[in-house]
Amino acid sequence: MAHTSTRDIVDALTRAIVEHRLLPGTKLPELRLAAHFGVSRTLVRQALHQLAQNRLVRLEPARGAFVAAPSADEARQLLAVRRTLEVDLVRGLAGHLGAAELHTLRQHLRTEQAAIARHDVTGRNQLLGDFHLRLAELSGNRVLAEILGELLSRSALITLMYQNDPAARHSSDEHVAIVDALAAGDGERAARLMAEHLEHVVAGLSFDHPRPSADLALALT
């Protein structure tokens, strides 16, 4: 691949991971990746470090890089903690958002839906998570926003790897319903919708995929 950049390698590996062509736990040898992309190991190492920052890859001392392997149990536990925090969050926000804040949320929802419509998996995943972070920021509780930000970062990998297009569309539709409840000042409805939404996110994760090829070069084509 001529003039391959670090970004090219990151994008190619990200696509292979989220499209399930690379199995969680797969080893990513620097030498084989360098040979596949026709670049130096230094460039590959830079790409793997970026992927590790995005939590798509796990780096282990003396062992190398592996595709991250979040489990169904981890997904359920993360969403359970988020449910505890976010149900009370939206209950408290209802009736306390001004026109400008509601407009910002609705604009975010339109951007979400546009990303879903163009099948931008990485973009939609970021936007679906950012919606929840925006709610935390609107609460004015910086500690809550920081805690939720970390939980969302961990949740993002799980939804990126295991959420399909129909589930993503359904999540965005539920975001619309939550904002409608907030705009109406109905805290109990917003809380109920948020609880149901997070339960549906877990239910919409597909952990059973056909086993990808063990051939690294084939998986990256």
XYZ file of N, CA and C in Angstrom:
663
model
N 0.859 -1.189 0.000
C 0.000 0.000 0.000
C 0.894 1.237 0.000
N 0.895 2.042 -1.137
C 1.809 3.162 -1.271
C 1.433 4.304 -0.335
N 2.486 4.913 0.237
C 2.305 6.101 1.076
C 1.291 5.869 2.201
N 1.337 4.728 2.791
C 0.429 4.423 3.899
C 0.821 5.237 5.129
N -0.158 5.857 5.763
C 0.082 6.665 6.963
C -0.410 5.922 8.204
N -0.051 6.457 9.347
C -0.555 5.906 10.607
C -2.084 5.905 10.605
N -2.665 7.000 10.091
C -4.132 7.099 10.042
C -4.729 5.988 9.188
N -4.086 5.663 8.064
C -4.573 4.592 7.196
C -4.605 3.260 7.943
N -3.544 2.996 8.715
C -3.457 1.740 9.458
C -4.528 1.703 10.548
N -4.681 2.811 11.261
C -5.709 2.885 12.305
C -7.090 2.648 11.706
N -7.371 3.299 10.572
C -8.692 3.157 9.945
C -8.932 1.721 9.478
N -7.913 1.108 8.868
C -8.069 -0.262 8.359
C -8.309 -1.249 9.494
N -7.553 -1.110 10.577
C -7.734 -2.022 11.712
C -9.065 -1.769 12.408
N -9.452 -0.503 12.520
C -10.737 -0.184 13.148
C -11.878 -0.827 12.363
N -11.839 -0.689 11.038
C -12.901 -1.295 10.224
C -12.925 -2.808 10.390
N -11.755 -3.423 10.402
C -11.702 -4.884 10.539
C -12.253 -5.337 11.885
N -12.038 -4.534 12.924
C -12.520 -4.886 14.262
C -14.033 -4.695 14.361
N -14.514 -3.525 13.954
C -15.952 -3.250 14.133
C -16.806 -4.049 13.156
N -16.219 -4.477 12.041
C -16.962 -5.325 11.105
C -16.784 -6.810 11.423
N -16.090 -7.072 12.539
C -15.950 -8.434 13.072
C -15.153 -9.354 12.154
N -14.241 -8.753 11.386
C -13.321 -9.562 10.596
C -12.107 -9.967 11.426
N -11.894 -9.269 12.523
C -10.865 -9.640 13.495
C -11.551 -9.982 14.809
N -11.312 -11.156 15.303
C -11.959 -11.645 16.516
C -11.377 -10.963 17.752
N -12.212 -10.587 18.734
C -11.666 -10.103 20.005
C -10.645 -11.083 20.567
N -9.515 -10.557 21.011
C -8.445 -11.397 21.539
C -7.392 -11.767 20.510
N -7.628 -11.433 19.225
C -6.663 -11.753 18.173
C -5.360 -10.991 18.385
N -4.233 -11.679 18.265
C -2.929 -11.039 18.379
C -2.647 -10.255 17.107
N -2.038 -9.077 17.252
C -1.709 -8.210 16.126
C -0.197 -8.027 16.057
N 0.510 -8.951 15.423
C 1.980 -8.893 15.391
C 2.479 -7.716 14.553
N 3.400 -6.956 15.113
C 3.911 -5.779 14.425
C 4.546 -6.142 13.081
N 5.333 -7.207 13.068
C 6.031 -7.582 11.840
C 5.061 -7.920 10.713
N 4.032 -8.690 11.039
C 3.062 -9.083 10.017
C 2.273 -7.875 9.523
N 1.922 -6.981 10.438
C 1.200 -5.779 10.037
C 2.088 -4.877 9.174
N 3.342 -4.758 9.549
C 4.270 -3.936 8.766
C 4.410 -4.493 7.355
N 4.512 -5.813 7.250
C 4.630 -6.444 5.936
C 3.347 -6.257 5.122
N 2.203 -6.397 5.789
C 0.925 -6.253 5.086
C 0.758 -4.845 4.523
N 1.071 -3.830 5.337
C 0.868 -2.443 4.914
C 2.068 -1.870 4.160
N 3.197 -2.600 4.157
C 4.386 -2.114 3.473
C 5.001 -0.902 4.144
N 5.004 -0.926 5.482
C 5.539 0.205 6.251
C 6.504 -0.317 7.317
N 7.112 0.606 8.056
C 8.024 0.230 9.128
C 7.243 -0.201 10.365
N 7.911 -0.927 11.228
C 7.292 -1.315 12.502
C 6.983 -0.082 13.354
N 7.776 0.963 13.186
C 7.542 2.196 13.954
C 6.166 2.766 13.645
N 5.807 2.783 12.356
C 4.494 3.303 11.960
C 3.376 2.416 12.507
N 3.579 1.107 12.444
C 2.596 0.173 12.987
C 2.439 0.377 14.483
N 3.574 0.547 15.178
C 3.527 0.731 16.635
C 2.746 1.994 16.989
N 2.935 3.064 16.216
C 2.187 4.301 16.458
C 0.684 4.056 16.295
N 0.329 3.308 15.261
C -1.091 3.016 15.018
C -1.682 2.187 16.156
N -0.944 1.193 16.618
C -1.436 0.347 17.704
C -1.619 1.144 18.988
N -0.731 2.105 19.234
C -0.881 2.948 20.432
C -2.134 3.818 20.323
N -2.425 4.317 19.124
C -3.659 5.094 18.945
C -4.889 4.226 19.171
N -4.844 3.015 18.657
C -5.969 2.095 18.848
C -6.125 1.715 20.310
N -5.012 1.623 21.031
C -5.075 1.335 22.468
C -5.716 2.501 23.212
N -5.424 3.724 22.791
C -6.058 4.888 23.417
C -7.564 4.890 23.168
N -7.964 4.355 22.016
C -9.391 4.245 21.691
C -10.031 2.987 22.279
N -9.218 2.198 23.011
C -9.672 0.989 23.699
C -10.054 -0.145 22.744
N -9.661 -0.022 21.477
C -9.939 -1.112 20.544
C -8.862 -2.188 20.607
N -7.706 -1.815 21.097
C -6.565 -2.733 21.192
C -6.038 -2.715 22.613
N -5.582 -3.880 23.059
C -4.972 -4.016 24.392
C -3.483 -4.287 24.193
N -2.629 -3.479 24.828
C -1.180 -3.662 24.741
C -0.688 -4.347 26.013
N 0.034 -5.440 25.853
C 0.546 -6.190 26.997
C 2.068 -6.238 26.942
N 2.743 -5.820 28.018
C 4.204 -5.853 28.036
C 4.733 -7.244 27.718
N 5.722 -7.294 26.837
C 6.417 -8.533 26.455
C 5.532 -9.500 25.665
N 4.281 -9.156 25.447
C 3.393 -10.049 24.692
C 2.901 -9.412 23.400
N 2.762 -8.097 23.381
C 2.340 -7.425 22.170
C 0.932 -6.877 22.233
N 0.341 -6.692 21.050
C -0.977 -6.070 20.925
C -2.032 -7.112 20.585
N -3.215 -6.915 21.154
C -4.333 -7.832 20.929
C -5.602 -7.009 20.716
N -6.506 -7.503 19.877
C -7.821 -6.881 19.765
C -8.510 -6.984 21.122
N -9.056 -5.866 21.588
C -9.717 -5.863 22.895
C -10.874 -6.849 22.908
N -11.167 -7.372 24.084
C -12.169 -8.432 24.190
C -13.156 -8.176 25.327
N -13.984 -7.116 25.207
C -15.008 -6.896 26.235
C -16.033 -8.022 26.194
N -16.558 -8.375 27.342
C -17.491 -9.500 27.432
C -18.928 -9.018 27.595
N -19.852 -9.942 27.417
C -21.259 -9.637 27.644
C -21.494 -9.239 29.100
N -20.816 -9.908 30.033
C -20.978 -9.569 31.452
C -20.512 -8.145 31.737
N -19.365 -7.773 31.125
C -18.863 -6.409 31.318
C -19.862 -5.397 30.788
N -20.449 -5.680 29.635
C -21.447 -4.779 29.051
C -22.629 -4.594 29.994
N -23.126 -5.700 30.537
C -24.282 -5.614 31.436
C -23.946 -4.840 32.709
N -22.750 -5.072 33.246
C -22.343 -4.379 34.471
C -22.193 -2.881 34.240
N -21.570 -2.511 33.118
C -21.401 -1.093 32.802
C -22.743 -0.397 32.640
N -23.647 -1.048 31.899
C -24.949 -0.429 31.665
C -25.772 -0.362 32.940
N -25.585 -1.307 33.849
C -26.295 -1.264 35.128
C -25.848 -0.060 35.959
N -24.549 0.202 35.974
C -24.034 1.368 36.707
C -24.540 2.643 36.056
N -24.492 2.682 34.735
C -24.992 3.873 34.048
C -26.481 4.093 34.332
N -27.241 3.025 34.387
C -28.675 3.154 34.660
C -28.904 3.821 36.009
N -28.145 3.409 37.012
C -28.273 3.998 38.346
C -28.049 5.504 38.304
N -27.034 5.931 37.542
C -26.698 7.352 37.479
C -27.645 8.142 36.574
N -27.955 7.587 35.421
C -28.629 8.378 34.401
C -30.137 8.497 34.594
N -30.732 7.543 35.274
C -32.168 7.655 35.555
C -32.431 8.870 36.452
N -31.647 9.007 37.509
C -31.802 10.174 38.386
C -31.386 11.463 37.675
N -30.395 11.348 36.792
C -29.925 12.525 36.057
C -31.057 13.154 35.254
N -31.751 12.352 34.441
C -32.798 12.945 33.601
C -34.018 13.348 34.425
N -34.265 12.630 35.503
C -35.385 13.030 36.373
C -35.152 14.450 36.904
N -33.891 14.729 37.267
C -33.562 16.058 37.786
C -33.510 17.138 36.722
N -33.195 16.756 35.483
C -33.108 17.748 34.411
C -34.466 18.221 33.923
N -35.466 17.362 34.016
C -36.793 17.689 33.475
C -37.321 18.989 34.078
N -37.756 19.882 33.203
C -38.303 21.159 33.657
C -37.261 22.208 33.956
N -35.990 21.870 33.817
C -34.912 22.820 34.139
C -34.048 23.164 32.930
N -34.475 22.779 31.743
C -33.719 23.082 30.537
C -34.401 24.206 29.770
N -33.605 25.181 29.363
C -34.146 26.290 28.599
C -34.254 25.964 27.118
N -34.802 26.917 26.360
C -35.003 26.704 24.928
C -33.680 26.470 24.207
N -32.645 27.208 24.585
C -31.354 27.064 23.915
C -30.753 25.680 24.178
N -30.889 25.197 25.407
C -30.341 23.879 25.753
C -31.098 22.772 25.016
N -32.407 22.901 24.945
C -33.208 21.893 24.228
C -32.897 21.926 22.727
N -32.681 23.132 22.193
C -32.318 23.248 20.776
C -30.995 22.537 20.508
N -30.029 22.722 21.407
C -28.722 22.068 21.253
C -28.877 20.545 21.262
N -29.699 20.023 22.175
C -29.923 18.582 22.233
C -30.591 18.078 20.951
N -31.562 18.817 20.445
C -32.254 18.372 19.230
C -31.325 18.434 18.015
N -30.446 19.426 17.991
C -29.470 19.493 16.909
C -28.537 18.291 16.963
N -28.147 17.911 18.186
C -27.298 16.725 18.358
C -28.016 15.479 17.835
N -29.301 15.377 18.116
C -30.073 14.221 17.646
C -30.116 14.154 16.119
N -30.219 15.306 15.472
C -30.220 15.316 14.003
C -28.869 14.853 13.460
N -27.801 15.249 14.135
C -26.465 14.822 13.708
C -26.293 13.321 13.901
N -26.801 12.803 15.006
C -26.816 11.357 15.272
C -27.475 10.600 14.127
N -28.673 11.059 13.787
C -29.469 10.349 12.793
C -28.835 10.419 11.404
N -28.143 11.515 11.129
C -27.441 11.633 9.851
C -26.296 10.626 9.775
N -25.560 10.463 10.886
C -24.456 9.497 10.913
C -24.971 8.073 10.731
N -26.110 7.782 11.362
C -26.705 6.448 11.228
C -27.150 6.212 9.784
N -27.748 7.238 9.169
C -28.255 7.098 7.800
C -27.127 6.821 6.804
N -25.935 7.382 7.054
C -24.830 7.155 6.112
C -23.945 5.974 6.535
N -24.400 5.211 7.528
C -23.718 4.000 7.993
C -22.296 4.295 8.497
N -22.157 5.449 9.151
C -20.872 5.837 9.749
C -20.812 5.221 11.148
N -20.289 3.994 11.241
C -20.337 3.242 12.498
C -19.569 3.967 13.604
N -18.345 4.395 13.306
C -17.540 5.074 14.327
C -18.190 6.391 14.738
N -18.664 7.159 13.747
C -19.277 8.449 14.050
C -20.560 8.316 14.845
N -21.416 7.384 14.434
C -22.685 7.214 15.149
C -22.430 6.774 16.587
N -21.427 5.899 16.771
C -21.125 5.407 18.103
C -20.701 6.553 19.013
N -19.841 7.421 18.487
C -19.389 8.580 19.256
C -20.557 9.489 19.608
N -21.417 9.744 18.635
C -22.538 10.659 18.850
C -23.578 10.080 19.811
N -23.853 8.792 19.705
C -24.819 8.163 20.612
C -24.328 8.247 22.058
N -23.022 8.076 22.261
C -22.468 8.214 23.612
C -22.442 9.655 24.066
N -22.082 10.559 23.145
C -21.991 11.977 23.503
C -23.334 12.547 23.959
N -24.427 11.994 23.454
C -25.742 12.462 23.898
C -25.863 12.346 25.414
N -25.439 11.215 25.951
C -25.526 10.994 27.397
C -24.586 11.929 28.154
N -23.422 12.181 27.573
C -22.480 13.098 28.216
C -23.023 14.521 28.210
N -23.681 14.908 27.117
C -24.286 16.248 27.063
C -25.305 16.424 28.189
N -26.098 15.382 28.452
C -27.082 15.463 29.537
C -26.389 15.682 30.871
N -25.301 14.952 31.106
C -24.570 15.100 32.372
C -23.992 16.506 32.498
N -23.484 17.036 31.399
C -22.915 18.385 31.435
C -23.993 19.427 31.710
N -25.185 19.212 31.177
C -26.282 20.155 31.411
C -26.736 20.163 32.866
N -26.442 19.073 33.581
C -26.824 19.026 35.002
C -25.981 19.979 35.840
N -24.814 20.375 35.308
C -23.915 21.239 36.070
C -23.096 20.511 37.116
N -23.246 19.198 37.186
C -22.512 18.391 38.169
C -21.242 17.865 37.503
N -20.109 18.511 37.770
C -18.863 18.155 37.090
C -18.380 16.764 37.479
N -18.605 16.385 38.727
C -18.167 15.058 39.169
C -18.950 13.981 38.424
N -20.256 14.188 38.325
C -21.094 13.233 37.593
C -20.656 13.145 36.133
N -20.377 14.298 35.520
C -19.948 14.304 34.121
C -18.639 13.548 33.944
N -17.711 13.701 34.880
C -16.426 12.997 34.793
C -16.614 11.482 34.942
N -17.430 11.080 35.922
C -17.673 9.646 36.144
C -18.367 9.033 34.926
N -19.396 9.729 34.444
C -20.140 9.208 33.304
C -19.261 9.184 32.055
N -18.373 10.178 31.927
C -17.464 10.200 30.792
C -16.595 8.963 30.739
N -16.092 8.521 31.881
C -15.274 7.307 31.930
C -16.110 6.078 31.601
N -17.316 6.006 32.150
C -18.187 4.870 31.850
C -18.550 4.829 30.367
N -18.779 5.999 29.786
C -19.128 6.060 28.370
C -17.950 5.643 27.498
N -16.752 5.999 27.926
C -15.562 5.587 27.180
C -15.460 4.073 27.133
N -15.728 3.425 28.254
C -15.676 1.965 28.292
C -16.862 1.353 27.538
N -18.009 2.008 27.613
C -19.185 1.501 26.904
C -19.029 1.633 25.394
N -18.285 2.657 24.973
C -18.174 2.946 23.546
C -17.569 1.782 22.774
N -16.553 1.159 23.341
C -15.932 0.019 22.666
C -16.948 -1.105 22.492
N -17.727 -1.340 23.523
C -18.705 -2.430 23.478
C -19.755 -2.170 22.413
N -20.296 -0.942 22.373
C -21.310 -0.653 21.366
C -20.692 -0.595 19.970
N -19.457 -0.091 19.869
C -18.793 -0.033 18.571
C -18.635 -1.429 17.978
N -18.274 -2.389 18.840
C -17.992 -3.736 18.356
C -19.244 -4.598 18.214
N -20.285 -4.312 18.997
C -21.392 -5.265 19.071
C -22.773 -4.705 18.756
N -22.887 -3.394 18.514
C -24.210 -2.836 18.220
C -24.430 -2.804 16.711
N -25.551 -3.335 16.254
C -25.822 -3.350 14.819
C -26.615 -2.108 14.398
N -26.806 -1.947 13.093
C -27.478 -0.754 12.569
C -28.896 -0.569 13.110
N -29.750 -1.617 13.107
C -31.104 -1.424 13.639
C -31.102 -0.996 15.115
N -30.191 -1.581 15.916
C -30.130 -1.215 17.336
C -29.686 0.231 17.501
N -28.759 0.675 16.654
C -28.312 2.071 16.722
C -29.448 3.025 16.373
N -30.218 2.703 15.340
C -31.361 3.545 14.968
C -32.382 3.599 16.095
N -32.612 2.449 16.733
C -33.571 2.401 17.832
C -33.078 3.250 19.008
N -31.776 3.203 19.282
C -31.212 4.019 20.362
C -31.442 5.500 20.105
N -31.206 5.920 18.861
C -31.394 7.328 18.541
C -32.861 7.734 18.667
N -33.775 6.869 18.238
C -35.207 7.156 18.399
C -35.570 7.310 19.876
N -34.956 6.490 20.720
C -35.224 6.591 22.161
C -34.638 7.875 22.734
N -33.516 8.335 22.183
C -32.974 9.624 22.616
C -33.978 10.744 22.333
N -34.619 10.670 21.173
C -35.626 11.675 20.817
C -36.757 11.671 21.843
N -37.226 10.498 22.220
C -38.322 10.396 23.188
C -37.902 10.957 24.554
N -36.657 10.721 24.942
C -36.158 11.241 26.221
C -36.140 12.771 26.199
N -35.659 13.346 25.096
C -35.626 14.812 24.990
C -37.043 15.374 24.989
N -37.970 14.703 24.338
C -39.369 15.152 24.357
C -39.909 15.194 25.790
N -39.581 14.168 26.575
C -40.036 14.126 27.974
C -39.386 15.248 28.779
N -38.104 15.504 28.527
C -37.425 16.598 29.218
C -38.057 17.939 28.869
N -38.362 18.119 27.568
C -38.968 19.376 27.129
C -40.344 19.579 27.753
N -41.045 18.458 27.990
C -42.380 18.538 28.598
C -42.304 18.702 30.122
N -41.114 18.615 30.671
C -40.952 18.730 32.115
C -41.428 17.519 32.878
N -41.529 16.388 32.187
C -42.035 15.161 32.808
C -40.858 14.293 33.261
N -40.413 14.519 34.490
C -39.246 13.825 35.015
C -39.447 12.333 35.157
N -40.623 11.924 35.559
C -40.861 10.489 35.747
C -40.868 9.756 34.415
N -41.437 10.380 33.395
C -41.421 9.741 32.076
C -40.006 9.686 31.516
N -39.248 10.771 31.711
C -37.862 10.787 31.248
C -37.049 9.700 31.936
N -37.269 9.531 33.243
C -36.541 8.512 34.006
C -36.907 7.111 33.522
N -38.202 6.884 33.293
C -38.639 5.566 32.811
C -38.067 5.271 31.432
N -38.087 6.276 30.562
C -37.562 6.091 29.207
C -36.058 5.822 29.207
N -35.331 6.505 30.106
C -33.893 6.279 30.185
C -33.601 4.865 30.675
N -34.330 4.406 31.683
C -34.122 3.046 32.191
C -34.383 2.022 31.092
N -35.479 2.200 30.363
C -35.808 1.279 29.271
C -34.760 1.355 28.161
N -34.310 2.554 27.871
C -33.313 2.759 26.816
C -32.038 1.980 27.106
N -31.520 2.094 28.325
C -30.270 1.419 28.652
C -30.455 -0.101 28.695
N -31.629 -0.553 29.085
C -31.910 -1.990 29.012
C -31.926 -2.465 27.555
N -32.489 -1.632 26.674
C -32.553 -1.989 25.256
C -31.174 -1.992 24.612
N -30.281 -1.087 25.081
C -28.916 -1.066 24.536
C -28.247 -2.417 24.770
N -28.369 -2.933 25.994
C -27.771 -4.242 26.302
C -28.423 -5.327 25.450
N -29.752 -5.286 25.362
C -30.470 -6.315 24.603
C -30.115 -6.278 23.120
N -29.711 -5.087 22.618
C -29.417 -4.939 21.205
C -27.984 -5.252 20.821
N -27.163 -5.665 21.784
C -25.769 -6.006 21.479
C -25.709 -7.441 20.972
N -25.010 -7.635 19.869
C -24.903 -8.964 19.250
C -23.505 -9.518 19.496
N -23.385 -10.412 20.479
C -22.083 -10.982 20.823
C -21.763 -12.232 20.021
N -22.751 -12.782 19.344
C -22.534 -14.013 18.587
C -22.400 -13.686 17.102
N -21.168 -13.647 16.646
C -20.889 -13.398 15.243
C -20.177 -14.605 14.656
N -20.295 -14.827 13.338
C -19.515 -15.896 12.718
C -18.028 -15.679 12.981
N -17.307 -16.768 13.201
C -15.885 -16.644 13.511
C -15.127 -16.099 12.298
N -14.380 -14.996 12.457
C -13.646 -14.433 11.331
C -12.502 -15.335 10.904
N -11.905 -14.983 9.759
C -10.757 -15.730 9.269
C -9.578 -15.549 10.210
N -8.786 -16.604 10.378
C -7.575 -16.514 11.191
C -6.445 -15.880 10.408
N -6.662 -15.642 9.117
C -5.650 -15.040 8.251
C -5.704 -13.527 8.399
N -4.662 -12.927 9.001
C -4.662 -11.502 9.285
C -4.765 -10.698 7.994
N -4.024 -11.099 6.968
C -4.063 -10.369 5.711
C -5.462 -10.408 5.087
N -6.119 -11.564 5.157
C -7.468 -11.698 4.609
C -8.451 -10.821 5.385
N -8.284 -10.774 6.706
C -9.194 -9.973 7.539
C -9.078 -8.501 7.238
N -7.907 -8.065 6.758
C -7.685 -6.634 6.506
C -7.968 -6.233 5.066
N -8.408 -7.171 4.240
C -8.701 -6.827 2.858
C -10.103 -6.261 2.737
